């Protein structure tokens, strides 16, 4: 009965590779997010989708491409991985784009070697 | 620019009361939230203030003063399990949640 789930939990890969992270929520929420948390624990929004439509697209390299096949899923594909991409990536969801509470997934720990 | 300031670290004794402050400067303001994150875990929602005043939820309370662009999280009857990082976050005019850099709370026996 996990609310927001992400796969994989850990991802270790070489520089230059392409990888994807998947996120699913079973809360019936309309809005989903991707956040990046760096080694200093700074948490920054990357993208947000509302009912499969992109509504927030922060200044993120275009090597990062989100995809929302339906409102319960939001995936993140990263091309040509760089050392600086090493971080924890959190997916989150909320009932609407203006809801006060966001529910976070367990995170995907990405290490680029 | 947008910025949220909070202390990087706070230490307190079990059973005590601790206050974590947050000042913000953002483009637009719709509310101040607080999230808790244990090491290796995900951020979890604690509280939200849209209007001035104090909101109480069990041992945790959160305060907001919009005129001062200031808020705080008050934790009472501290327990060891409260050791975690606490983030304030502001919802700005585009409904984005902007997070502070986090305050690491260490509760000692």
Short mmCIF file of C-alpha atoms in Angstrom, two decimals:
data_model
loop_
_atom_site.label_atom_id
_atom_site.label_comp_id
_atom_site.label_asym_id
_atom_site.label_seq_id
_atom_site.Cartn_x
_atom_site.Cartn_y
_atom_site.Cartn_z
CA UNK A 1 0.00 0.00 0.00
CA UNK A 2 2.90 2.33 -0.81
CA UNK A 3 1.70 5.85 -1.61
CA UNK A 4 4.55 7.14 -3.79
CA UNK A 5 7.06 4.61 -5.04
CA UNK A 6 10.25 5.00 -7.05
CA UNK A 7 12.51 2.57 -8.84
CA UNK A 8 15.33 1.95 -8.61
CA UNK A 9 16.26 2.88 -5.06
CA UNK A 10 19.97 2.95 -5.91
CA UNK A 11 21.61 3.60 -9.25
CA UNK A 12 25.36 3.46 -9.84
CA UNK A 13 26.49 4.15 -13.38
CA UNK A 14 29.33 5.45 -15.51
CA UNK A 15 29.64 8.95 -16.88
CA UNK A 16 28.09 9.28 -20.32
CA UNK A 17 25.43 6.61 -19.79
CA UNK A 18 21.68 7.15 -20.13
CA UNK A 19 19.40 6.10 -17.28
CA UNK A 20 15.74 6.33 -16.25
CA UNK A 21 14.02 6.60 -12.90
CA UNK A 22 10.36 5.64 -12.55
CA UNK A 23 7.76 7.00 -10.16
CA UNK A 24 4.22 5.89 -9.42
CA UNK A 25 1.62 7.20 -6.99
CA UNK A 26 -1.56 5.41 -5.95
CA UNK A 27 -3.09 8.37 -4.11
CA UNK A 28 -5.21 9.54 -7.01
CA UNK A 29 -3.35 12.86 -7.05
CA UNK A 30 -3.37 15.16 -10.06
CA UNK A 31 0.10 16.68 -9.63
CA UNK A 32 3.53 15.06 -9.57
CA UNK A 33 7.03 16.48 -9.11
CA UNK A 34 10.70 15.68 -9.46
CA UNK A 35 13.14 17.14 -6.94
CA UNK A 36 16.91 16.91 -6.74
CA UNK A 37 18.65 16.84 -3.34
CA UNK A 38 22.40 17.43 -3.48
CA UNK A 39 25.10 16.35 -1.05
CA UNK A 40 24.45 19.43 1.10
CA UNK A 41 20.80 18.35 1.40
CA UNK A 42 19.59 21.30 -0.65
CA UNK A 43 16.23 20.27 -2.16
CA UNK A 44 15.30 21.87 -5.46
CA UNK A 45 12.34 21.36 -7.74
CA UNK A 46 13.09 20.25 -11.29
CA UNK A 47 9.73 19.55 -12.94
CA UNK A 48 6.06 19.34 -12.17
CA UNK A 49 3.19 17.77 -14.09
CA UNK A 50 -0.49 18.33 -13.56
CA UNK A 51 -2.77 15.76 -15.21
CA UNK A 52 0.06 14.75 -17.57
CA UNK A 53 0.76 18.36 -18.53
CA UNK A 54 4.11 20.01 -17.76
CA UNK A 55 3.51 23.04 -15.52
CA UNK A 56 6.91 23.66 -13.94
CA UNK A 57 10.18 23.34 -15.80
CA UNK A 58 13.06 24.79 -13.83
CA UNK A 59 16.45 25.68 -15.24
CA UNK A 60 17.53 22.08 -15.75
CA UNK A 61 19.91 20.85 -18.48
CA UNK A 62 17.96 19.43 -21.40
CA UNK A 63 19.71 16.10 -20.76
CA UNK A 64 16.90 15.65 -18.24
CA UNK A 65 13.57 14.75 -19.80
CA UNK A 66 10.46 13.96 -17.77
CA UNK A 67 7.60 11.91 -19.16
CA UNK A 68 4.14 11.40 -17.73
CA UNK A 69 2.27 8.58 -19.52
CA UNK A 70 -0.69 9.05 -17.18
CA UNK A 71 -1.38 11.08 -14.05
CA UNK A 72 -0.24 8.25 -11.76
CA UNK A 73 3.21 7.98 -13.32
CA UNK A 74 6.08 10.40 -13.82
CA UNK A 75 9.38 9.13 -15.15
CA UNK A 76 12.72 10.91 -15.45
CA UNK A 77 15.18 10.09 -18.20
CA UNK A 78 18.72 11.40 -18.00
CA UNK A 79 21.03 11.38 -21.02
CA UNK A 80 24.82 11.56 -21.01
CA UNK A 81 25.16 11.41 -17.24
CA UNK A 82 27.74 13.68 -15.63
CA UNK A 83 29.51 13.52 -12.27
CA UNK A 84 27.48 16.51 -11.07
CA UNK A 85 24.27 14.58 -11.57
CA UNK A 86 25.09 12.47 -8.52
CA UNK A 87 22.36 13.23 -6.01
CA UNK A 88 19.17 11.87 -4.52
CA UNK A 89 16.17 12.32 -6.78
CA UNK A 90 12.78 12.48 -5.10
CA UNK A 91 9.42 12.10 -6.75
CA UNK A 92 6.46 13.68 -5.01
CA UNK A 93 2.74 14.10 -5.57
CA UNK A 94 -0.05 16.34 -4.32
CA UNK A 95 -3.83 16.40 -4.81
CA UNK A 96 -3.53 19.55 -6.93
CA UNK A 97 -0.87 22.07 -7.98
CA UNK A 98 -1.95 24.41 -5.18
CA UNK A 99 -2.37 21.78 -2.43
CA UNK A 100 -0.46 22.56 0.73
CA UNK A 101 0.92 19.05 1.24
CA UNK A 102 3.30 17.12 -0.97
CA UNK A 103 3.94 13.41 -0.48
CA UNK A 104 7.45 12.28 -1.26
CA UNK A 105 8.67 8.95 -2.54
CA UNK A 106 11.62 7.18 -0.89
CA UNK A 107 14.16 8.67 -3.28
CA UNK A 108 16.60 7.29 -5.85
CA UNK A 109 20.25 7.59 -4.91
CA UNK A 110 22.18 8.17 -8.12
CA UNK A 111 25.96 7.89 -8.16
CA UNK A 112 27.79 8.71 -11.38
CA UNK A 113 31.37 7.41 -11.55
CA UNK B 1 16.13 36.35 -6.03
CA UNK B 2 14.46 33.87 -3.76
CA UNK B 3 15.99 32.84 -0.48
CA UNK B 4 15.05 31.12 2.75
CA UNK B 5 17.35 31.31 5.75
CA UNK B 6 17.35 28.85 8.61
CA UNK B 7 20.07 27.78 11.07
CA UNK B 8 22.21 24.92 9.82
CA UNK B 9 22.27 23.04 13.10
CA UNK B 10 20.53 23.00 16.47
CA UNK B 11 21.25 20.78 19.46
CA UNK B 12 18.84 20.20 22.34
CA UNK B 13 18.27 17.81 25.22
CA UNK B 14 15.56 15.17 25.37
CA UNK B 15 12.40 16.59 26.94
CA UNK B 16 13.32 20.18 26.11
CA UNK B 17 11.71 22.67 23.74
CA UNK B 18 13.45 23.87 20.59
CA UNK B 19 12.55 26.58 18.07
CA UNK B 20 13.77 26.54 14.48
CA UNK B 21 13.49 29.90 12.73
CA UNK B 22 13.00 30.62 9.06
CA UNK B 23 13.12 33.95 7.26
CA UNK B 24 12.22 34.19 3.62
CA UNK B 25 12.43 36.45 0.62
CA UNK B 26 10.46 35.16 -2.35
CA UNK B 27 8.57 36.38 -5.38
CA UNK B 28 5.05 36.02 -4.07
CA UNK B 29 3.95 34.11 -1.03
CA UNK B 30 1.11 31.68 -0.55
CA UNK B 31 2.21 29.90 2.59
CA UNK B 32 5.02 28.49 4.71
CA UNK B 33 5.42 24.74 5.14
CA UNK B 34 7.64 22.61 7.31
CA UNK B 35 9.01 19.19 6.38
CA UNK B 36 10.95 16.65 8.42
CA UNK B 37 13.58 14.40 6.89
CA UNK B 38 15.42 11.63 8.75
CA UNK B 39 18.82 10.56 7.44
CA UNK B 40 18.31 8.33 4.42
CA UNK B 41 14.60 9.04 4.37
CA UNK B 42 12.14 11.13 2.42
CA UNK B 43 10.83 14.56 3.43
CA UNK B 44 7.50 14.28 5.25
CA UNK B 45 5.03 17.10 5.72
CA UNK B 46 4.66 18.55 9.21
CA UNK B 47 2.65 21.76 8.98
CA UNK B 48 1.46 24.64 6.83
CA UNK B 49 0.72 28.29 7.65
CA UNK B 50 -1.02 30.54 5.16
CA UNK B 51 -2.13 33.15 7.69
CA UNK B 52 -0.40 34.85 10.60
CA UNK B 53 -0.44 33.05 13.89
CA UNK B 54 0.28 29.76 15.53
CA UNK B 55 -0.82 26.33 14.31
CA UNK B 56 -0.53 23.44 16.76
CA UNK B 57 -0.34 19.75 15.89
CA UNK B 58 0.50 17.64 18.89
CA UNK B 59 4.05 18.32 20.10
CA UNK B 60 4.79 20.46 17.03
CA UNK B 61 3.63 24.03 16.46
CA UNK B 62 4.35 26.39 13.59
CA UNK B 63 4.15 30.17 13.56
CA UNK B 64 3.98 32.70 10.74
CA UNK B 65 4.34 36.48 10.57
CA UNK B 66 3.79 37.60 6.98
CA UNK B 67 4.69 41.22 7.73
CA UNK B 68 8.10 40.08 9.04
CA UNK B 69 8.58 37.35 6.39
CA UNK B 70 9.34 35.06 9.30
CA UNK B 71 8.18 31.80 10.72
CA UNK B 72 9.29 29.15 13.14
CA UNK B 73 8.74 25.53 14.04
CA UNK B 74 8.45 24.76 17.73
CA UNK B 75 9.10 21.24 18.95
CA UNK B 76 8.09 20.42 22.51
CA UNK B 77 8.90 17.46 24.76
CA UNK B 78 11.74 16.51 22.47
CA UNK B 79 12.31 12.82 21.85
CA UNK B 80 15.36 11.08 20.42
CA UNK B 81 13.35 10.22 17.30
CA UNK B 82 12.99 13.95 16.58
CA UNK B 83 16.66 14.02 15.53
CA UNK B 84 16.34 14.84 11.86
CA UNK B 85 16.62 17.68 9.37
CA UNK B 86 13.82 20.21 9.26
CA UNK B 87 13.09 22.25 6.14
CA UNK B 88 10.97 25.34 5.80
CA UNK B 89 9.46 25.84 2.36
CA UNK B 90 7.60 28.72 0.75
CA UNK B 91 5.01 28.39 -1.99
CA UNK B 92 5.76 31.23 -4.36
CA UNK B 93 3.60 33.06 -6.89
CA UNK B 94 3.96 30.25 -9.44
CA UNK B 95 2.95 27.67 -6.79
CA UNK B 96 6.47 26.24 -6.72
CA UNK B 97 7.68 25.01 -3.36
CA UNK B 98 11.00 26.69 -2.58
CA UNK B 99 12.91 24.90 0.19
CA UNK B 100 15.34 26.30 2.74
CA UNK B 101 18.69 24.62 3.21
CA UNK B 102 17.49 22.69 6.23
CA UNK B 103 18.25 22.66 9.96
CA UNK B 104 19.83 19.56 11.40
CA UNK B 105 18.39 18.91 14.86
CA UNK B 106 20.35 16.69 17.21
CA UNK B 107 18.54 15.57 20.34
CA UNK B 108 20.82 14.39 23.14
CA UNK B 109 19.81 12.19 26.09
#
